[in-house]
PDB file of C-alpha atoms in Angstrom:
ATOM      1  CA  UNK X   1       0.000   0.000   0.000  1.00 27.00           C
ATOM      2  CA  UNK X   2       1.285   3.466  -0.895  1.00 31.00           C
ATOM      3  CA  UNK X   3       1.719   5.866   1.955  1.00 32.00           C
ATOM      4  CA  UNK X   4       0.032   9.214   1.592  1.00 37.00           C
ATOM      5  CA  UNK X   5       2.177  12.224   2.310  1.00 46.00           C
ATOM      6  CA  UNK X   6       1.587  15.685   3.632  1.00 43.00           C
ATOM      7  CA  UNK X   7       3.921  18.612   3.374  1.00 42.00           C
ATOM      8  CA  UNK X   8       4.248  21.092   6.199  1.00 40.00           C
ATOM      9  CA  UNK X   9       5.788  24.480   5.542  1.00 40.00           C
ATOM     10  CA  UNK X  10       6.404  25.809   9.027  1.00 33.00           C
ATOM     11  CA  UNK X  11       9.083  27.984  10.572  1.00 28.00           C
ATOM     12  CA  UNK X  12      12.378  27.963   8.725  1.00 25.00           C
ATOM     13  CA  UNK X  13      11.524  26.792   5.233  1.00 34.00           C
ATOM     14  CA  UNK X  14      14.345  25.488   3.059  1.00 35.00           C
ATOM     15  CA  UNK X  15      13.591  24.834  -0.590  1.00 39.00           C
ATOM     16  CA  UNK X  16      16.063  24.231  -3.420  1.00 37.00           C
ATOM     17  CA  UNK X  17      17.537  27.555  -4.390  1.00 34.00           C
ATOM     18  CA  UNK X  18      16.138  29.686  -1.583  1.00 32.00           C
ATOM     19  CA  UNK X  19      15.659  30.023   2.133  1.00 30.00           C
ATOM     20  CA  UNK X  20      13.024  31.916   4.060  1.00 31.00           C
ATOM     21  CA  UNK X  21      14.258  32.749   7.515  1.00 27.00           C
ATOM     22  CA  UNK X  22      11.188  34.365   9.024  1.00 27.00           C
ATOM     23  CA  UNK X  23       9.177  32.593  11.702  1.00 27.00           C
ATOM     24  CA  UNK X  24       6.022  31.927   9.738  1.00 32.00           C
ATOM     25  CA  UNK X  25       3.387  29.293   9.338  1.00 43.00           C
ATOM     26  CA  UNK X  26       2.638  28.576   5.716  1.00 59.00           C
ATOM     27  CA  UNK X  27       0.385  25.667   6.568  1.00 68.00           C
ATOM     28  CA  UNK X  28       0.228  21.986   5.780  1.00 77.00           C
ATOM     29  CA  UNK X  29      -0.691  20.657   2.340  1.00 78.00           C
ATOM     30  CA  UNK X  30      -1.837  17.110   1.690  1.00 79.00           C
ATOM     31  CA  UNK X  31      -2.343  14.239   1.871  1.00 84.00           C
ATOM     32  CA  UNK X  32      -0.673  13.287  -1.393  1.00 88.00           C
ATOM     33  CA  UNK X  33       0.592  10.019  -2.811  1.00 90.00           C
ATOM     34  CA  UNK X  34       3.763  11.709  -3.993  1.00 89.00           C
ATOM     35  CA  UNK X  35       5.386  15.124  -3.735  1.00 86.00           C
ATOM     36  CA  UNK X  36       8.195  16.404  -5.958  1.00 79.00           C
ATOM     37  CA  UNK X  37      10.245  19.458  -6.758  1.00 75.00           C
ATOM     38  CA  UNK X  38       9.746  22.100  -4.120  1.00 83.00           C
ATOM     39  CA  UNK X  39      10.926  25.385  -5.602  1.00 87.00           C
ATOM     40  CA  UNK X  40      10.616  29.086  -5.002  1.00 87.00           C
ATOM     41  CA  UNK X  41      11.977  32.602  -5.339  1.00 91.00           C
ATOM     42  CA  UNK X  42      15.171  33.713  -3.576  1.00 89.00           C
ATOM     43  CA  UNK X  43      13.231  35.782  -1.025  1.00 86.00           C
ATOM     44  CA  UNK X  44      10.716  33.016  -0.375  1.00 86.00           C
ATOM     45  CA  UNK X  45       7.714  35.149  -1.309  1.00 88.00           C
ATOM     46  CA  UNK X  46       6.504  32.728  -3.980  1.00 92.00           C
ATOM     47  CA  UNK X  47       6.786  28.957  -3.814  1.00 92.00           C
ATOM     48  CA  UNK X  48       5.349  25.861  -5.408  1.00 93.00           C
ATOM     49  CA  UNK X  49       5.544  22.117  -5.953  1.00 92.00           C
ATOM     50  CA  UNK X  50       3.763  19.331  -7.781  1.00 90.00           C
ATOM     51  CA  UNK X  51       2.010  16.412  -6.186  1.00 92.00           C
ATOM     52  CA  UNK X  52       0.037  13.298  -7.044  1.00 93.00           C
ATOM     53  CA  UNK X  53      -3.256  12.630  -5.271  1.00 93.00           C
ATOM     54  CA  UNK X  54      -4.876   9.248  -4.508  1.00 93.00           C
ATOM     55  CA  UNK X  55      -6.961   9.656  -7.697  1.00 94.00           C
ATOM     56  CA  UNK X  56      -3.752   9.234  -9.708  1.00 94.00           C
ATOM     57  CA  UNK X  57      -3.889  12.787 -11.022  1.00 96.00           C
ATOM     58  CA  UNK X  58      -1.137  15.360 -10.681  1.00 96.00           C
ATOM     59  CA  UNK X  59      -1.514  18.903  -9.399  1.00 95.00           C
ATOM     60  CA  UNK X  60       0.647  22.003  -9.076  1.00 95.00           C
ATOM     61  CA  UNK X  61       0.380  24.087  -5.926  1.00 94.00           C
ATOM     62  CA  UNK X  62       1.505  27.721  -6.157  1.00 94.00           C
ATOM     63  CA  UNK X  63       1.434  29.704  -2.897  1.00 93.00           C
ATOM     64  CA  UNK X  64      -1.250  27.378  -1.635  1.00 90.00           C
ATOM     65  CA  UNK X  65      -3.506  27.535  -4.710  1.00 94.00           C
ATOM     66  CA  UNK X  66      -4.051  24.259  -6.528  1.00 95.00           C
ATOM     67  CA  UNK X  67      -3.914  23.852 -10.313  1.00 96.00           C
ATOM     68  CA  UNK X  68      -5.173  20.642 -11.897  1.00 95.00           C
ATOM     69  CA  UNK X  69      -5.987  17.830 -12.237  1.00 97.00           C
ATOM     70  CA  UNK X  70      -3.474  16.871 -14.912  1.00 97.00           C
ATOM     71  CA  UNK X  71      -2.262  13.580 -16.339  1.00 97.00           C
ATOM     72  CA  UNK X  72       1.340  14.671 -16.080  1.00 96.00           C
ATOM     73  CA  UNK X  73       3.250  17.709 -14.864  1.00 93.00           C
ATOM     74  CA  UNK X  74       6.771  18.386 -16.048  1.00 81.00           C
ATOM     75  CA  UNK X  75       9.454  19.092 -13.508  1.00 78.00           C
ATOM     76  CA  UNK X  76       8.994  21.900 -11.012  1.00 84.00           C
ATOM     77  CA  UNK X  77       7.120  25.187 -11.416  1.00 93.00           C
ATOM     78  CA  UNK X  78       9.300  28.017 -12.658  1.00 94.00           C
ATOM     79  CA  UNK X  79       9.498  31.526 -11.191  1.00 95.00           C
ATOM     80  CA  UNK X  80      11.030  34.856 -12.087  1.00 96.00           C
ATOM     81  CA  UNK X  81      13.533  35.953  -9.450  1.00 94.00           C
ATOM     82  CA  UNK X  82      11.196  38.623  -8.098  1.00 94.00           C
ATOM     83  CA  UNK X  83       8.210  36.251  -8.017  1.00 95.00           C
ATOM     84  CA  UNK X  84       6.004  38.373 -10.263  1.00 96.00           C
ATOM     85  CA  UNK X  85       5.748  35.672 -12.939  1.00 97.00           C
ATOM     86  CA  UNK X  86       5.460  31.907 -12.682  1.00 97.00           C
ATOM     87  CA  UNK X  87       4.567  28.966 -14.882  1.00 97.00           C
ATOM     88  CA  UNK X  88       4.723  25.266 -15.682  1.00 97.00           C
ATOM     89  CA  UNK X  89       3.643  22.800 -18.353  1.00 97.00           C
ATOM     90  CA  UNK X  90       1.114  20.024 -17.915  1.00 97.00           C
ATOM     91  CA  UNK X  91      -0.583  17.259 -19.889  1.00 97.00           C
ATOM     92  CA  UNK X  92      -4.388  17.015 -19.917  1.00 97.00           C
ATOM     93  CA  UNK X  93      -6.581  13.938 -20.542  1.00 95.00           C
ATOM     94  CA  UNK X  94      -6.656  14.821 -24.265  1.00 95.00           C
ATOM     95  CA  UNK X  95      -2.954  13.894 -24.358  1.00 96.00           C
ATOM     96  CA  UNK X  96      -1.936  17.436 -25.246  1.00 97.00           C
ATOM     97  CA  UNK X  97       0.425  19.641 -23.319  1.00 98.00           C
ATOM     98  CA  UNK X  98      -0.366  23.114 -22.106  1.00 98.00           C
ATOM     99  CA  UNK X  99       1.773  25.870 -20.619  1.00 98.00           C
ATOM    100  CA  UNK X 100       0.324  27.870 -17.752  1.00 98.00           C
ATOM    101  CA  UNK X 101       1.765  31.355 -17.170  1.00 98.00           C
ATOM    102  CA  UNK X 102       0.412  33.301 -14.178  1.00 97.00           C
ATOM    103  CA  UNK X 103      -2.737  31.220 -14.400  1.00 96.00           C
ATOM    104  CA  UNK X 104      -3.325  31.731 -18.145  1.00 98.00           C
ATOM    105  CA  UNK X 105      -3.230  28.624 -20.317  1.00 97.00           C
ATOM    106  CA  UNK X 106      -1.425  28.350 -23.657  1.00 98.00           C
ATOM    107  CA  UNK X 107      -1.947  25.384 -25.969  1.00 96.00           C
ATOM    108  CA  UNK X 108      -2.674  22.685 -26.950  1.00 97.00           C
ATOM    109  CA  UNK X 109       0.758  21.434 -27.998  1.00 98.00           C
ATOM    110  CA  UNK X 110       2.242  18.036 -28.764  1.00 98.00           C
ATOM    111  CA  UNK X 111       5.392  18.937 -26.844  1.00 97.00           C
ATOM    112  CA  UNK X 112       6.143  21.938 -24.658  1.00 97.00           C
ATOM    113  CA  UNK X 113       9.189  23.063 -22.732  1.00 93.00           C
ATOM    114  CA  UNK X 114       9.372  24.668 -19.335  1.00 93.00           C
ATOM    115  CA  UNK X 115       8.718  28.405 -19.445  1.00 96.00           C
ATOM    116  CA  UNK X 116      11.625  30.784 -18.919  1.00 96.00           C
ATOM    117  CA  UNK X 117      11.505  34.267 -17.415  1.00 96.00           C
ATOM    118  CA  UNK X 118      13.573  37.413 -17.168  1.00 96.00           C
ATOM    119  CA  UNK X 119      14.641  38.125 -13.593  1.00 95.00           C
ATOM    120  CA  UNK X 120      12.038  40.856 -13.183  1.00 96.00           C
ATOM    121  CA  UNK X 121       9.271  38.768 -14.780  1.00 96.00           C
ATOM    122  CA  UNK X 122       8.535  41.326 -17.482  1.00 97.00           C
ATOM    123  CA  UNK X 123       9.447  38.949 -20.310  1.00 98.00           C
ATOM    124  CA  UNK X 124       8.720  35.255 -20.601  1.00 98.00           C
ATOM    125  CA  UNK X 125       8.807  32.527 -23.223  1.00 98.00           C
ATOM    126  CA  UNK X 126       8.773  28.837 -24.033  1.00 98.00           C
ATOM    127  CA  UNK X 127       9.197  26.507 -27.001  1.00 98.00           C
ATOM    128  CA  UNK X 128       6.525  24.079 -28.184  1.00 98.00           C
ATOM    129  CA  UNK X 129       5.607  21.738 -31.024  1.00 98.00           C
ATOM    130  CA  UNK X 130       2.103  21.901 -32.496  1.00 97.00           C
ATOM    131  CA  UNK X 131       0.113  19.007 -34.001  1.00 95.00           C
ATOM    132  CA  UNK X 132       1.505  19.993 -37.433  1.00 96.00           C
ATOM    133  CA  UNK X 133       4.916  18.797 -36.248  1.00 97.00           C
ATOM    134  CA  UNK X 134       6.414  22.289 -36.400  1.00 98.00           C
ATOM    135  CA  UNK X 135       8.096  24.120 -33.556  1.00 98.00           C
ATOM    136  CA  UNK X 136       7.237  27.571 -32.298  1.00 98.00           C
ATOM    137  CA  UNK X 137       8.649  29.931 -29.702  1.00 98.00           C
ATOM    138  CA  UNK X 138       6.206  32.053 -27.744  1.00 98.00           C
ATOM    139  CA  UNK X 139       7.565  35.305 -26.298  1.00 98.00           C
ATOM    140  CA  UNK X 140       5.189  37.328 -24.104  1.00 98.00           C
ATOM    141  CA  UNK X 141       2.284  35.690 -25.888  1.00 97.00           C
ATOM    142  CA  UNK X 142       3.546  36.369 -29.434  1.00 98.00           C
ATOM    143  CA  UNK X 143       4.247  33.308 -31.541  1.00 98.00           C
ATOM    144  CA  UNK X 144       7.371  32.932 -33.688  1.00 98.00           C
ATOM    145  CA  UNK X 145       7.499  30.167 -36.271  1.00 97.00           C
ATOM    146  CA  UNK X 146       6.934  27.659 -37.721  1.00 98.00           C
ATOM    147  CA  UNK X 147      10.392  26.080 -37.523  1.00 98.00           C
ATOM    148  CA  UNK X 148      11.681  22.551 -37.938  1.00 98.00           C
ATOM    149  CA  UNK X 149      13.259  22.819 -34.500  1.00 97.00           C
ATOM    150  CA  UNK X 150      13.494  25.750 -32.093  1.00 97.00           C
ATOM    151  CA  UNK X 151      14.226  26.362 -28.477  1.00 92.00           C
ATOM    152  CA  UNK X 152      16.034  27.888 -25.535  1.00 88.00           C
ATOM    153  CA  UNK X 153      14.484  31.349 -25.288  1.00 96.00           C
ATOM    154  CA  UNK X 154      16.813  33.579 -23.275  1.00 97.00           C
ATOM    155  CA  UNK X 155      16.377  37.018 -21.742  1.00 97.00           C
ATOM    156  CA  UNK X 156      18.324  39.883 -20.256  1.00 97.00           C
ATOM    157  CA  UNK X 157      17.690  40.321 -16.537  1.00 95.00           C
ATOM    158  CA  UNK X 158      15.279  43.210 -17.012  1.00 93.00           C
ATOM    159  CA  UNK X 159      13.576  41.692 -20.044  1.00 96.00           C
ATOM    160  CA  UNK X 160      14.514  44.407 -22.520  1.00 96.00           C
ATOM    161  CA  UNK X 161      16.264  41.924 -24.830  1.00 98.00           C
ATOM    162  CA  UNK X 162      15.450  38.352 -25.741  1.00 98.00           C
ATOM    163  CA  UNK X 163      16.364  35.699 -28.277  1.00 98.00           C
ATOM    164  CA  UNK X 164      16.358  32.042 -29.307  1.00 98.00           C
ATOM    165  CA  UNK X 165      17.726  29.666 -31.946  1.00 98.00           C
ATOM    166  CA  UNK X 166      15.753  27.891 -34.672  1.00 98.00           C
ATOM    167  CA  UNK X 167      16.177  25.638 -37.697  1.00 98.00           C
ATOM    168  CA  UNK X 168      14.182  26.222 -40.895  1.00 98.00           C
ATOM    169  CA  UNK X 169      13.117  23.657 -43.541  1.00 96.00           C
ATOM    170  CA  UNK X 170      16.312  24.409 -45.491  1.00 96.00           C
ATOM    171  CA  UNK X 171      18.256  22.744 -42.672  1.00 97.00           C
ATOM    172  CA  UNK X 172      19.965  26.000 -41.751  1.00 98.00           C
ATOM    173  CA  UNK X 173      20.133  27.521 -38.298  1.00 98.00           C
ATOM    174  CA  UNK X 174      19.083  31.020 -37.359  1.00 98.00           C
ATOM    175  CA  UNK X 175      19.247  33.131 -34.225  1.00 98.00           C
ATOM    176  CA  UNK X 176      16.437  35.563 -33.520  1.00 98.00           C
ATOM    177  CA  UNK X 177      17.328  38.595 -31.378  1.00 98.00           C
ATOM    178  CA  UNK X 178      14.510  40.968 -30.393  1.00 98.00           C
ATOM    179  CA  UNK X 179      12.594  39.813 -33.453  1.00 97.00           C
ATOM    180  CA  UNK X 180      15.475  40.252 -35.933  1.00 98.00           C
ATOM    181  CA  UNK X 181      16.777  37.145 -37.665  1.00 98.00           C
ATOM    182  CA  UNK X 182      20.488  36.347 -38.029  1.00 98.00           C
ATOM    183  CA  UNK X 183      21.635  33.595 -40.370  1.00 97.00           C
ATOM    184  CA  UNK X 184      21.641  31.214 -42.121  1.00 98.00           C
ATOM    185  CA  UNK X 185      24.260  29.145 -40.288  1.00 98.00           C
ATOM    186  CA  UNK X 186      25.291  25.512 -40.363  1.00 98.00           C
ATOM    187  CA  UNK X 187      24.924  25.448 -36.592  1.00 97.00           C
ATOM    188  CA  UNK X 188      24.154  28.020 -33.904  1.00 96.00           C
ATOM    189  CA  UNK X 189      23.828  28.321 -30.146  1.00 95.00           C
ATOM    190  CA  UNK X 190      21.374  30.266 -28.038  1.00 94.00           C
ATOM    191  CA  UNK X 191      22.151  33.947 -27.481  1.00 97.00           C
ATOM    192  CA  UNK X 192      23.305  35.529 -24.236  1.00 97.00           C
ATOM    193  CA  UNK X 193      22.782  39.075 -22.979  1.00 97.00           C
ATOM    194  CA  UNK X 194      24.236  41.619 -20.615  1.00 97.00           C
ATOM    195  CA  UNK X 195      22.031  42.156 -17.569  1.00 96.00           C
ATOM    196  CA  UNK X 196      20.738  45.482 -18.861  1.00 96.00           C
ATOM    197  CA  UNK X 197      20.059  44.075 -22.351  1.00 96.00           C
ATOM    198  CA  UNK X 198      22.281  46.584 -24.141  1.00 97.00           C
ATOM    199  CA  UNK X 199      24.704  43.925 -25.412  1.00 98.00           C
ATOM    200  CA  UNK X 200      24.165  40.472 -26.837  1.00 98.00           C
ATOM    201  CA  UNK X 201      26.082  37.717 -28.559  1.00 98.00           C
ATOM    202  CA  UNK X 202      26.133  34.129 -29.778  1.00 98.00           C
ATOM    203  CA  UNK X 203      28.388  31.685 -31.599  1.00 98.00           C
ATOM    204  CA  UNK X 204      27.624  30.052 -34.935  1.00 98.00           C
ATOM    205  CA  UNK X 205      29.241  27.840 -37.563  1.00 98.00           C
ATOM    206  CA  UNK X 206      29.228  29.059 -41.169  1.00 96.00           C
ATOM    207  CA  UNK X 207      29.419  27.011 -44.413  1.00 95.00           C
ATOM    208  CA  UNK X 208      33.238  27.185 -44.340  1.00 96.00           C
ATOM    209  CA  UNK X 209      33.107  24.939 -41.268  1.00 96.00           C
ATOM    210  CA  UNK X 210      34.548  27.662 -39.045  1.00 97.00           C
ATOM    211  CA  UNK X 211      33.049  29.155 -35.914  1.00 98.00           C
ATOM    212  CA  UNK X 212      32.267  32.827 -35.537  1.00 98.00           C
ATOM    213  CA  UNK X 213      31.086  34.990 -32.660  1.00 98.00           C
ATOM    214  CA  UNK X 214      28.594  37.777 -33.183  1.00 98.00           C
ATOM    215  CA  UNK X 215      28.639  40.639 -30.681  1.00 98.00           C
ATOM    216  CA  UNK X 216      25.901  43.225 -31.188  1.00 97.00           C
ATOM    217  CA  UNK X 217      25.776  42.228 -34.849  1.00 96.00           C
ATOM    218  CA  UNK X 218      29.532  42.399 -35.537  1.00 97.00           C
ATOM    219  CA  UNK X 219      31.178  39.125 -36.524  1.00 97.00           C
ATOM    220  CA  UNK X 220      34.483  37.896 -35.071  1.00 98.00           C
ATOM    221  CA  UNK X 221      36.346  34.966 -36.587  1.00 96.00           C
ATOM    222  CA  UNK X 222      36.944  32.538 -38.192  1.00 97.00           C
ATOM    223  CA  UNK X 223      37.934  30.143 -35.415  1.00 97.00           C
ATOM    224  CA  UNK X 224      38.393  26.391 -35.218  1.00 97.00           C
ATOM    225  CA  UNK X 225      36.413  26.304 -32.000  1.00 96.00           C
ATOM    226  CA  UNK X 226      34.705  28.712 -29.634  1.00 95.00           C
ATOM    227  CA  UNK X 227      34.348  27.588 -26.056  1.00 88.00           C
ATOM    228  CA  UNK X 228      31.208  28.342 -24.064  1.00 84.00           C
ATOM    229  CA  UNK X 229      29.466  31.653 -24.758  1.00 89.00           C
ATOM    230  CA  UNK X 230      30.504  35.296 -24.949  1.00 95.00           C
ATOM    231  CA  UNK X 231      30.417  37.083 -21.600  1.00 95.00           C
ATOM    232  CA  UNK X 232      29.424  40.647 -20.728  1.00 96.00           C
ATOM    233  CA  UNK X 233      29.689  43.129 -17.924  1.00 97.00           C
ATOM    234  CA  UNK X 234      26.306  43.904 -16.352  1.00 96.00           C
ATOM    235  CA  UNK X 235      26.042  47.219 -18.178  1.00 96.00           C
ATOM    236  CA  UNK X 236      27.171  45.738 -21.508  1.00 96.00           C
ATOM    237  CA  UNK X 237      30.165  48.056 -21.892  1.00 97.00           C
ATOM    238  CA  UNK X 238      32.692  45.207 -21.878  1.00 97.00           C
ATOM    239  CA  UNK X 239      32.591  41.766 -23.422  1.00 98.00           C
ATOM    240  CA  UNK X 240      34.813  38.808 -24.187  1.00 96.00           C
ATOM    241  CA  UNK X 241      35.138  35.174 -25.250  1.00 96.00           C
ATOM    242  CA  UNK X 242      37.827  32.596 -25.928  1.00 93.00           C
ATOM    243  CA  UNK X 243      38.477  30.693 -29.136  1.00 95.00           C
ATOM    244  CA  UNK X 244      40.933  28.396 -30.911  1.00 95.00           C
ATOM    245  CA  UNK X 245      42.705  29.332 -34.140  1.00 96.00           C
ATOM    246  CA  UNK X 246      43.978  26.941 -36.863  1.00 95.00           C
ATOM    247  CA  UNK X 247      47.366  26.767 -35.087  1.00 95.00           C
ATOM    248  CA  UNK X 248      45.668  24.881 -32.255  1.00 95.00           C
ATOM    249  CA  UNK X 249      46.282  27.708 -29.795  1.00 96.00           C
ATOM    250  CA  UNK X 250      43.689  29.464 -27.676  1.00 95.00           C
ATOM    251  CA  UNK X 251      43.099  33.197 -27.622  1.00 95.00           C
ATOM    252  CA  UNK X 252      40.968  35.459 -25.465  1.00 95.00           C
ATOM    253  CA  UNK X 253      39.229  38.379 -27.128  1.00 96.00           C
ATOM    254  CA  UNK X 254      38.310  41.270 -24.822  1.00 96.00           C
ATOM    255  CA  UNK X 255      36.486  44.274 -26.285  1.00 97.00           C
ATOM    256  CA  UNK X 256      37.911  43.393 -29.687  1.00 96.00           C
ATOM    257  CA  UNK X 257      41.542  43.036 -28.562  1.00 96.00           C
ATOM    258  CA  UNK X 258      43.170  39.609 -28.815  1.00 95.00           C
ATOM    259  CA  UNK X 259      45.249  38.041 -26.031  1.00 95.00           C
ATOM    260  CA  UNK X 260      47.333  34.931 -26.654  1.00 92.00           C
ATOM    261  CA  UNK X 261      48.378  32.421 -27.840  1.00 95.00           C
ATOM    262  CA  UNK X 262      47.773  30.093 -24.892  1.00 92.00           C
ATOM    263  CA  UNK X 263      47.913  26.336 -24.482  1.00 92.00           C
ATOM    264  CA  UNK X 264      44.651  26.407 -22.564  1.00 89.00           C
ATOM    265  CA  UNK X 265      42.233  28.886 -21.058  1.00 86.00           C
ATOM    266  CA  UNK X 266      40.751  28.000 -17.704  1.00 78.00           C
ATOM    267  CA  UNK X 267      37.347  29.635 -17.837  1.00 77.00           C
ATOM    268  CA  UNK X 268      35.513  32.462 -19.536  1.00 82.00           C
ATOM    269  CA  UNK X 269      36.621  36.051 -18.880  1.00 90.00           C
ATOM    270  CA  UNK X 270      35.162  37.860 -15.880  1.00 91.00           C
ATOM    271  CA  UNK X 271      34.064  41.495 -15.711  1.00 92.00           C
ATOM    272  CA  UNK X 272      33.175  44.013 -13.055  1.00 95.00           C
ATOM    273  CA  UNK X 273      29.576  45.247 -13.214  1.00 94.00           C
ATOM    274  CA  UNK X 274      30.557  48.523 -14.874  1.00 95.00           C
ATOM    275  CA  UNK X 275      33.032  46.821 -17.218  1.00 93.00           C
ATOM    276  CA  UNK X 276      36.043  48.831 -16.064  1.00 96.00           C
ATOM    277  CA  UNK X 277      37.920  45.771 -14.803  1.00 96.00           C
ATOM    278  CA  UNK X 278      38.262  42.328 -16.300  1.00 96.00           C
ATOM    279  CA  UNK X 279      40.430  39.234 -16.165  1.00 92.00           C
ATOM    280  CA  UNK X 280      40.902  35.596 -17.148  1.00 86.00           C
ATOM    281  CA  UNK X 281      43.268  32.720 -16.440  1.00 89.00           C
ATOM    282  CA  UNK X 282      45.291  30.907 -19.074  1.00 88.00           C
ATOM    283  CA  UNK X 283      48.105  28.387 -19.458  1.00 85.00           C
ATOM    284  CA  UNK X 284      51.172  29.402 -21.454  1.00 89.00           C
ATOM    285  CA  UNK X 285      53.570  27.226 -23.427  1.00 85.00           C
ATOM    286  CA  UNK X 286      55.950  27.079 -20.450  1.00 85.00           C
ATOM    287  CA  UNK X 287      53.372  24.944 -18.655  1.00 69.00           C
TER     288      UNK X 287
END
């Protein structure tokens, strides 16, 4: 016999990714057959989890309010850092998936990814496949597509900039930044942004088989390989990445200036918030 479970959120509440240190009584929720994936905002103001009831159905509880029943709920509910926006995906009895954002339902879809949010909750998005077999990316309720494959919507912290990658029927990859399309490429990775959204970048492979890095629309390369993603200071005034040239050596590019060659580079470059200071670690030929 399965044991039913209750969850009590009393006193010091510790959930993955955040701690709420006030002496509070958030109440007891249950009984449930199973409970998974407690999650919440850093300040503990918004929290949630999913649970299975004795009827075999799954539910999502957000700040004590129950959403469901569903046939399946994917992973944990997602939250913006400030708690203003939340969401999750769920499967209904019709076999279709839906994405719920702040209580509003989007769908039906054949497949749907977890929603993503800017830190302040002003911008949100997710990727999904419709019954026609095509993929779409939904940003703040606006649909982009159809694509053969698409995914990984990303945002600046304050939501002023956003982007994602996608593949079209021609088999080429594209990166969409704030609604503008960059490409075609043989391969591309999701974009990244400075916190304030003023700077952006991504890496992509062109038909020559070489990798390039685009920073605010300007292309740097060609390179044999580009490791990780470009990095930015919070205000977008400074940027950098590291890449390998045909000689097999690694170089670090900071604000357009090249440093190297190196045998290896330990990690991506780091910047102060205002971009005035930066640094990286690297291994030279002397070992």
